[in-house]
Short mmCIF file of N, CA and C in Angstrom, two decimals:
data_model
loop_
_atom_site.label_atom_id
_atom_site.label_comp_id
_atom_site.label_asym_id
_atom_site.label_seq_id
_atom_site.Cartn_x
_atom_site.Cartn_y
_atom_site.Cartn_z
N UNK D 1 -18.89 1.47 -5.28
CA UNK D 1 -17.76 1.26 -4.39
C UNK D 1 -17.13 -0.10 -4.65
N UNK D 2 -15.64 -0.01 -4.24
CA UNK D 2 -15.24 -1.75 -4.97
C UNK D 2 -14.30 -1.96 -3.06
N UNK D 3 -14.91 -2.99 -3.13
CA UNK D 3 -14.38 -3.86 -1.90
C UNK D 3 -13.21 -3.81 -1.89
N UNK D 4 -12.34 -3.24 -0.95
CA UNK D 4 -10.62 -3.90 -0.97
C UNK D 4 -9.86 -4.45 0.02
N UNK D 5 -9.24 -5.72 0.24
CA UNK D 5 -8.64 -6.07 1.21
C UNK D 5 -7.23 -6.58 1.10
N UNK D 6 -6.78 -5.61 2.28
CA UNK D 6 -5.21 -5.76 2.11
C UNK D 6 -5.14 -7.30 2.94
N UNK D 7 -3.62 -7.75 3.12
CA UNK D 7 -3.26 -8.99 3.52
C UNK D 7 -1.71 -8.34 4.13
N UNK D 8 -1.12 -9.48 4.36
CA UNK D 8 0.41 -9.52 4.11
C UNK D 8 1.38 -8.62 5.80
N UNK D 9 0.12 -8.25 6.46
CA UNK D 9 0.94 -7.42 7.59
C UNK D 9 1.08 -8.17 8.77
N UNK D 10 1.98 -7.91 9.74
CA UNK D 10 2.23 -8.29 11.22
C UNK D 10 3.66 -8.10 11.59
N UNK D 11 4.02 -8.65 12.20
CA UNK D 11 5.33 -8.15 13.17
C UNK D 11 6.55 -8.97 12.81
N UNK D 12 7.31 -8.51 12.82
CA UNK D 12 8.63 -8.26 11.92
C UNK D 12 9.71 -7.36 12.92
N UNK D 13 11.25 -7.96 12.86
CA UNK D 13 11.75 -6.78 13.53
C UNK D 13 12.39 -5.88 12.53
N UNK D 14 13.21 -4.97 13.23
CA UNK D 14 13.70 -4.02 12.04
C UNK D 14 14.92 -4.80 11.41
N UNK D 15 14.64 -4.24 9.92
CA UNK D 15 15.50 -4.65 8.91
C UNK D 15 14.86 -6.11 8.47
N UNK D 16 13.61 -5.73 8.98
CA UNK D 16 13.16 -7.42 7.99
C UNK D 16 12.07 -7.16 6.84
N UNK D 17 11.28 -7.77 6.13
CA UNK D 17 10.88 -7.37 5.25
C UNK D 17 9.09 -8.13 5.47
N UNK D 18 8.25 -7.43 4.51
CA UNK D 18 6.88 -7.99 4.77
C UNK D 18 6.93 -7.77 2.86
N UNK D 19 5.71 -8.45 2.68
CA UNK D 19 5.29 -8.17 1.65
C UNK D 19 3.43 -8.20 1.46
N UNK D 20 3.24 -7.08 0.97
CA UNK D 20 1.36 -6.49 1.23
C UNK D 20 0.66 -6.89 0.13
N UNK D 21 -0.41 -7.48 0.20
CA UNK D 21 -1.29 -7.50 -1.05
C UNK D 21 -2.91 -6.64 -1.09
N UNK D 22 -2.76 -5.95 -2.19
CA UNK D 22 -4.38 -5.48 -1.68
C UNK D 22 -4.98 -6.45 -3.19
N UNK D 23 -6.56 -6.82 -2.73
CA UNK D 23 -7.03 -7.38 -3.55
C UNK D 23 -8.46 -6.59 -4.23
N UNK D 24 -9.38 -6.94 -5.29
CA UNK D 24 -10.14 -5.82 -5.42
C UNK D 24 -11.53 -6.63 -6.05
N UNK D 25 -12.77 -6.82 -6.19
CA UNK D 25 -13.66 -7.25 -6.86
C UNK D 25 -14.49 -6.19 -7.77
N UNK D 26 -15.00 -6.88 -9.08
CA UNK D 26 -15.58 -5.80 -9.40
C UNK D 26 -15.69 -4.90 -9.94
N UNK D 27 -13.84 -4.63 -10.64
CA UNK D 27 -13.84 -3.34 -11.06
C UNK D 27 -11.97 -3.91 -11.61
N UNK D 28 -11.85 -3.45 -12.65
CA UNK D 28 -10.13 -4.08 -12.97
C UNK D 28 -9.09 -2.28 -12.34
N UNK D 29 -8.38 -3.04 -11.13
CA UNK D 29 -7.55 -2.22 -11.04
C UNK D 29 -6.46 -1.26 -12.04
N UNK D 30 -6.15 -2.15 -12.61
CA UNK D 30 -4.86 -1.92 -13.58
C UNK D 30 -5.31 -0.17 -14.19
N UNK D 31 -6.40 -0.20 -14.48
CA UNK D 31 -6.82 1.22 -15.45
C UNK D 31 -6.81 1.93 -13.92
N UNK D 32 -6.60 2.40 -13.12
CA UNK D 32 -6.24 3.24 -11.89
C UNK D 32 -5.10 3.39 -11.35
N UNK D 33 -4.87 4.89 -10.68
CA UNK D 33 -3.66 4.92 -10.43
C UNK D 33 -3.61 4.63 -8.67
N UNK D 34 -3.33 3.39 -8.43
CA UNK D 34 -3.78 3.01 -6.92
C UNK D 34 -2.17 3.11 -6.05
N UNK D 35 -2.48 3.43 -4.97
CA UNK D 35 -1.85 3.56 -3.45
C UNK D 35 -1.57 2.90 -2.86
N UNK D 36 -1.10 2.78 -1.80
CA UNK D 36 -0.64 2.04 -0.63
C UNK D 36 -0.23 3.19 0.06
N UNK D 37 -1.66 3.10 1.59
CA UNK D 37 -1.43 4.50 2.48
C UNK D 37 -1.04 3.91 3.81
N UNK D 38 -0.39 4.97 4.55
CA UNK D 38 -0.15 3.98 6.01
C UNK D 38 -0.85 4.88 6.90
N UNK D 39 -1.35 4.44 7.94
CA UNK D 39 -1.60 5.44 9.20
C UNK D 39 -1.03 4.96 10.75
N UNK D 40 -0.28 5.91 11.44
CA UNK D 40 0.12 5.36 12.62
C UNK D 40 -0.92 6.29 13.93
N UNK D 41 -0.75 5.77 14.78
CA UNK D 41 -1.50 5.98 16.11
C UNK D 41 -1.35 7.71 16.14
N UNK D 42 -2.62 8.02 15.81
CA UNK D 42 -2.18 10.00 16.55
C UNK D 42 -1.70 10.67 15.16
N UNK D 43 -1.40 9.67 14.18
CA UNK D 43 -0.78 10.43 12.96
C UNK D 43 -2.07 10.18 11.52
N UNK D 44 -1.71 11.75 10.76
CA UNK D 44 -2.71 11.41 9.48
C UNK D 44 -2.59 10.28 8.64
N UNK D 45 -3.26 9.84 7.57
CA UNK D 45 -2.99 8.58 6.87
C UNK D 45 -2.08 9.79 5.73
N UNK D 46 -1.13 8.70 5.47
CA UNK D 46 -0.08 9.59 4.26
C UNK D 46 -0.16 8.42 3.33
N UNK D 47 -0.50 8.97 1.85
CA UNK D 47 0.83 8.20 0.86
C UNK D 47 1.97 7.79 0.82
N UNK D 48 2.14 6.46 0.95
CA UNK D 48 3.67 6.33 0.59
C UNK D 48 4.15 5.51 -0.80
N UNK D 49 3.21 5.04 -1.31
CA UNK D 49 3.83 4.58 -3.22
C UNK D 49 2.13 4.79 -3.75
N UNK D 50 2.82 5.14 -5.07
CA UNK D 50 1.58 4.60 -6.11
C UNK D 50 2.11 4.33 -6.91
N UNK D 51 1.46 3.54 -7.96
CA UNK D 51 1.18 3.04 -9.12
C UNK D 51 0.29 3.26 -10.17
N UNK D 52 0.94 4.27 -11.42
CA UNK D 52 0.09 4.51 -12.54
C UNK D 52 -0.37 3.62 -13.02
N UNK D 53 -1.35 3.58 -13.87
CA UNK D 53 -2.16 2.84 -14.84
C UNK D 53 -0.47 2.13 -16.02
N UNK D 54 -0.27 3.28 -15.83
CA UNK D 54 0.95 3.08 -17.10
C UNK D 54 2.02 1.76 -16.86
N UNK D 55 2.11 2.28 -15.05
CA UNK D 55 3.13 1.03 -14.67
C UNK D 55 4.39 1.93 -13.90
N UNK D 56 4.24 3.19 -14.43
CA UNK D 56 4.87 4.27 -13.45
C UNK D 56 4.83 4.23 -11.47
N UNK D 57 6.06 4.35 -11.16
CA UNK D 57 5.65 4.34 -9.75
C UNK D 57 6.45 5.70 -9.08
N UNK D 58 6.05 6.24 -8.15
CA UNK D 58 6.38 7.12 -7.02
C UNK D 58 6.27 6.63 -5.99
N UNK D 59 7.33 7.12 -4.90
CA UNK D 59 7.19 6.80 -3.56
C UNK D 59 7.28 8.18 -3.21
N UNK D 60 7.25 7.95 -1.29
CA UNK D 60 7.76 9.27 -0.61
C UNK D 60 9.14 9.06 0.05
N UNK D 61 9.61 10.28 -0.08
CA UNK D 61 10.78 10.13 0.52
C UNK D 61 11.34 8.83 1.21
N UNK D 62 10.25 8.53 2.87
CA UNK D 62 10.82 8.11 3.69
C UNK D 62 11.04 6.80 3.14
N UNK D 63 10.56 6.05 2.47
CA UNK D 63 10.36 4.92 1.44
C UNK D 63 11.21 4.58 0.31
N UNK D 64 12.17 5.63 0.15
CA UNK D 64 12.41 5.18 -1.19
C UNK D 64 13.83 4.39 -1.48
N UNK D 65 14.18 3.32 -2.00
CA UNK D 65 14.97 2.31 -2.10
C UNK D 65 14.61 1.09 -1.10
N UNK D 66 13.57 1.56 -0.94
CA UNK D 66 13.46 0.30 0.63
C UNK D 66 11.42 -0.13 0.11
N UNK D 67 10.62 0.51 -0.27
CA UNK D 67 9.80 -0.30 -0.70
C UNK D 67 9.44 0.08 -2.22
N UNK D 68 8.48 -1.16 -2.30
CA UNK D 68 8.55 -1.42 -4.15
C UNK D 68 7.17 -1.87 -4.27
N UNK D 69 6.21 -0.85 -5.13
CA UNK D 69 4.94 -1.38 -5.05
C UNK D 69 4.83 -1.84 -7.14
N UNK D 70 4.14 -2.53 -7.00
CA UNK D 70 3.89 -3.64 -8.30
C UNK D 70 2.36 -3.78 -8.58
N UNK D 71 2.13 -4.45 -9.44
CA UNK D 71 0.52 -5.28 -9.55
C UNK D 71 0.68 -6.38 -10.74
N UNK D 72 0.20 -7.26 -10.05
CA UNK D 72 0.05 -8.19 -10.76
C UNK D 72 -1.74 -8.41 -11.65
N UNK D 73 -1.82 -8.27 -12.84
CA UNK D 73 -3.17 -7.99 -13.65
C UNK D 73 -3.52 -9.09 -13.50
N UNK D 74 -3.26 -10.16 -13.74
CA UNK D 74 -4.01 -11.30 -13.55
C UNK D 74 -4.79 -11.70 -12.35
N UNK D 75 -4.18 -11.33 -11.58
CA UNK D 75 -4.61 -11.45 -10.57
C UNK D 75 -5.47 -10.28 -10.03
N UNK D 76 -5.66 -8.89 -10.89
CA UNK D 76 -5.72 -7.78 -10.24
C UNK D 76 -5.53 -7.65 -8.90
N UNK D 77 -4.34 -7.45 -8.52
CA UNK D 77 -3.79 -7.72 -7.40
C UNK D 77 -2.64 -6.26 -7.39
N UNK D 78 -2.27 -5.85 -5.96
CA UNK D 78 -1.56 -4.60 -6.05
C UNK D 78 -0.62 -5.13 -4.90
N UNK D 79 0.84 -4.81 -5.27
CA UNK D 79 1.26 -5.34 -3.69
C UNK D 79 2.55 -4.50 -3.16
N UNK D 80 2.53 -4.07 -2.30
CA UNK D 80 4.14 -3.23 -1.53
C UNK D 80 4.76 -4.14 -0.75
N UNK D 81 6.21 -4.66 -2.03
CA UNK D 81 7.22 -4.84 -0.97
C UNK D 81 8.12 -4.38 -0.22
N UNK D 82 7.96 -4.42 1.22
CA UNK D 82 8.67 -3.35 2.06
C UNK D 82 10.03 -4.02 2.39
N UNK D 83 10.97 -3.44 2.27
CA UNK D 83 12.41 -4.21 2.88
C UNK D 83 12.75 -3.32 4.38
N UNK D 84 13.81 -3.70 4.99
CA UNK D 84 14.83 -2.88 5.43
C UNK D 84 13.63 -2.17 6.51
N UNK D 85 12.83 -2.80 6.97
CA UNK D 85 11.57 -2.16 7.52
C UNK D 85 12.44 -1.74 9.14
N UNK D 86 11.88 -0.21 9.36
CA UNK D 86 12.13 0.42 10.38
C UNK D 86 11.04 0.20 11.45
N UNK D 87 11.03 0.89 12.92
CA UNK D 87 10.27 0.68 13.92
C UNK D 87 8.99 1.99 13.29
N UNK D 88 9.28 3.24 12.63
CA UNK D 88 8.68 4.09 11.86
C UNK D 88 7.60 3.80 10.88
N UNK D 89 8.01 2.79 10.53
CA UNK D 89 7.42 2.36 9.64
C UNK D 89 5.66 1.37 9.89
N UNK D 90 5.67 0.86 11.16
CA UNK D 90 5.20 0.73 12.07
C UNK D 90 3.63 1.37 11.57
N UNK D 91 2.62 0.74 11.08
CA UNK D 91 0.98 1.57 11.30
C UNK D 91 0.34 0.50 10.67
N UNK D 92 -1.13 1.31 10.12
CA UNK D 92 -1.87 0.19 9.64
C UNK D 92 -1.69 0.67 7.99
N UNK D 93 -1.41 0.05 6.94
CA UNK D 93 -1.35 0.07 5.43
C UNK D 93 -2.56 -0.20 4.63
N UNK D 94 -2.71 0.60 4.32
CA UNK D 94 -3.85 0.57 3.50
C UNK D 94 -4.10 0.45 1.99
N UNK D 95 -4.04 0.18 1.01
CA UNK D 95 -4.70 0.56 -0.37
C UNK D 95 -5.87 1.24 -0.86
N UNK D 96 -5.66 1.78 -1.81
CA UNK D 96 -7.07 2.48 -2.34
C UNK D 96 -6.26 3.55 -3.89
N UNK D 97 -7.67 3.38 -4.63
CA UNK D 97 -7.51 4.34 -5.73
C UNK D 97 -6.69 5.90 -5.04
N UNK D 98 -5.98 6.80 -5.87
CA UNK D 98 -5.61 8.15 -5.53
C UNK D 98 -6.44 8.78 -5.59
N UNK D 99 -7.08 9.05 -7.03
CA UNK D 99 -7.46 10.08 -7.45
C UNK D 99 -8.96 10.35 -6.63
N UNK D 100 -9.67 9.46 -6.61
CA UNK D 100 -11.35 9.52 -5.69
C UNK D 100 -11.49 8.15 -4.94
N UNK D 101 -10.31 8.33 -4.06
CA UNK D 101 -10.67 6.99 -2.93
C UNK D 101 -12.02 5.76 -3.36
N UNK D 102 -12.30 5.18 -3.23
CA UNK D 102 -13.13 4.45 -2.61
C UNK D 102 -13.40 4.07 -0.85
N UNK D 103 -14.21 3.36 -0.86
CA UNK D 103 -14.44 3.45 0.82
C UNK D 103 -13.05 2.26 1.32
N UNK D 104 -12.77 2.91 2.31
CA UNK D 104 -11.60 1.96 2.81
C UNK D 104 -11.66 1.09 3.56
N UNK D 105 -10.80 0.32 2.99
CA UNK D 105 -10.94 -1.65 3.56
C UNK D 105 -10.35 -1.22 5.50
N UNK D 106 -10.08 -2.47 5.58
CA UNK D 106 -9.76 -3.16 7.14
C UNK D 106 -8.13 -2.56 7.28
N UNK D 107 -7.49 -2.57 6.27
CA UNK D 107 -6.12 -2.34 6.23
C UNK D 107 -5.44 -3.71 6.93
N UNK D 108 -4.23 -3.44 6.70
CA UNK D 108 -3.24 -4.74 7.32
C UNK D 108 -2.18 -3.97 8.40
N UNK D 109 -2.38 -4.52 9.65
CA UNK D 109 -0.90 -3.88 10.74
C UNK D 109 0.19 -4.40 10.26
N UNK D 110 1.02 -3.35 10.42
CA UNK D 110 2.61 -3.78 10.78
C UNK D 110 3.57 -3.21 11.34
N UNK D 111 4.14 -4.50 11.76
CA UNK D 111 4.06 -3.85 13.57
C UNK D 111 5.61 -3.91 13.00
N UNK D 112 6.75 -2.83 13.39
CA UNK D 112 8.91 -3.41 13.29
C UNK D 112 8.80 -2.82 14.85
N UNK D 113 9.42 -3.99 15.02
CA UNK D 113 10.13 -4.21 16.69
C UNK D 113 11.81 -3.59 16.77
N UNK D 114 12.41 -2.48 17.50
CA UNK D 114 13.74 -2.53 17.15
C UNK D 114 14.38 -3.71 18.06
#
């Protein structure tokens, strides 16, 4: 299992922006195709970007032109910048591999106030 801890969340109103870092020991991210999941109160945890090994990215719908997930290798470091952030948008964010999770970190809140 590889340790992961996100950073980068808290309260913000709408239309402002956060920026997330997940960090990782142990294991070099870059060769994985890793996530950034959100979960809100009462709701399932969903995907909303990944990042291929390749450098390829997908989002979901509700996300798209408004966040931008990256990694920086040196740092093995993974990070979603969110813009234009809605009150929706609103849960706890998580990271983790796609394909066979690892055990999941603490996550980071973020809270958009309208």
């Amino acid at each position: 299992q590889v340790p992961l801890v996100e950073n980068g969340g808290g309260l913000v109103q709408a239309g402002g922006s956060l920026r997330l870092s997940c960090a990782a020991s142990g294991t070099i991210l870059r060769i994985y195709t890793m996530g950034w999941y959100r979960q809100a109160p009462g709701k399932q945890r969903e995907l909303v970007a990944k990042i291929f090994s390749g450098g390829m990215t997908n989002y979901t719908d509700s996300v798209k032109g408004r966040f931008t997930i990256s990694r920086d290798n040196a740092k093995n470091t993974v990070y979603l910048q969110m813009n234009s952030l809605k009150p929706d948008d609103s849960a706890v964010y998580y990271c983790n591999r796609v394909t066979i999770p690892w055990v999941w970190g603490q996550g980071t809140q973020v809270t958009v106030s309208s």
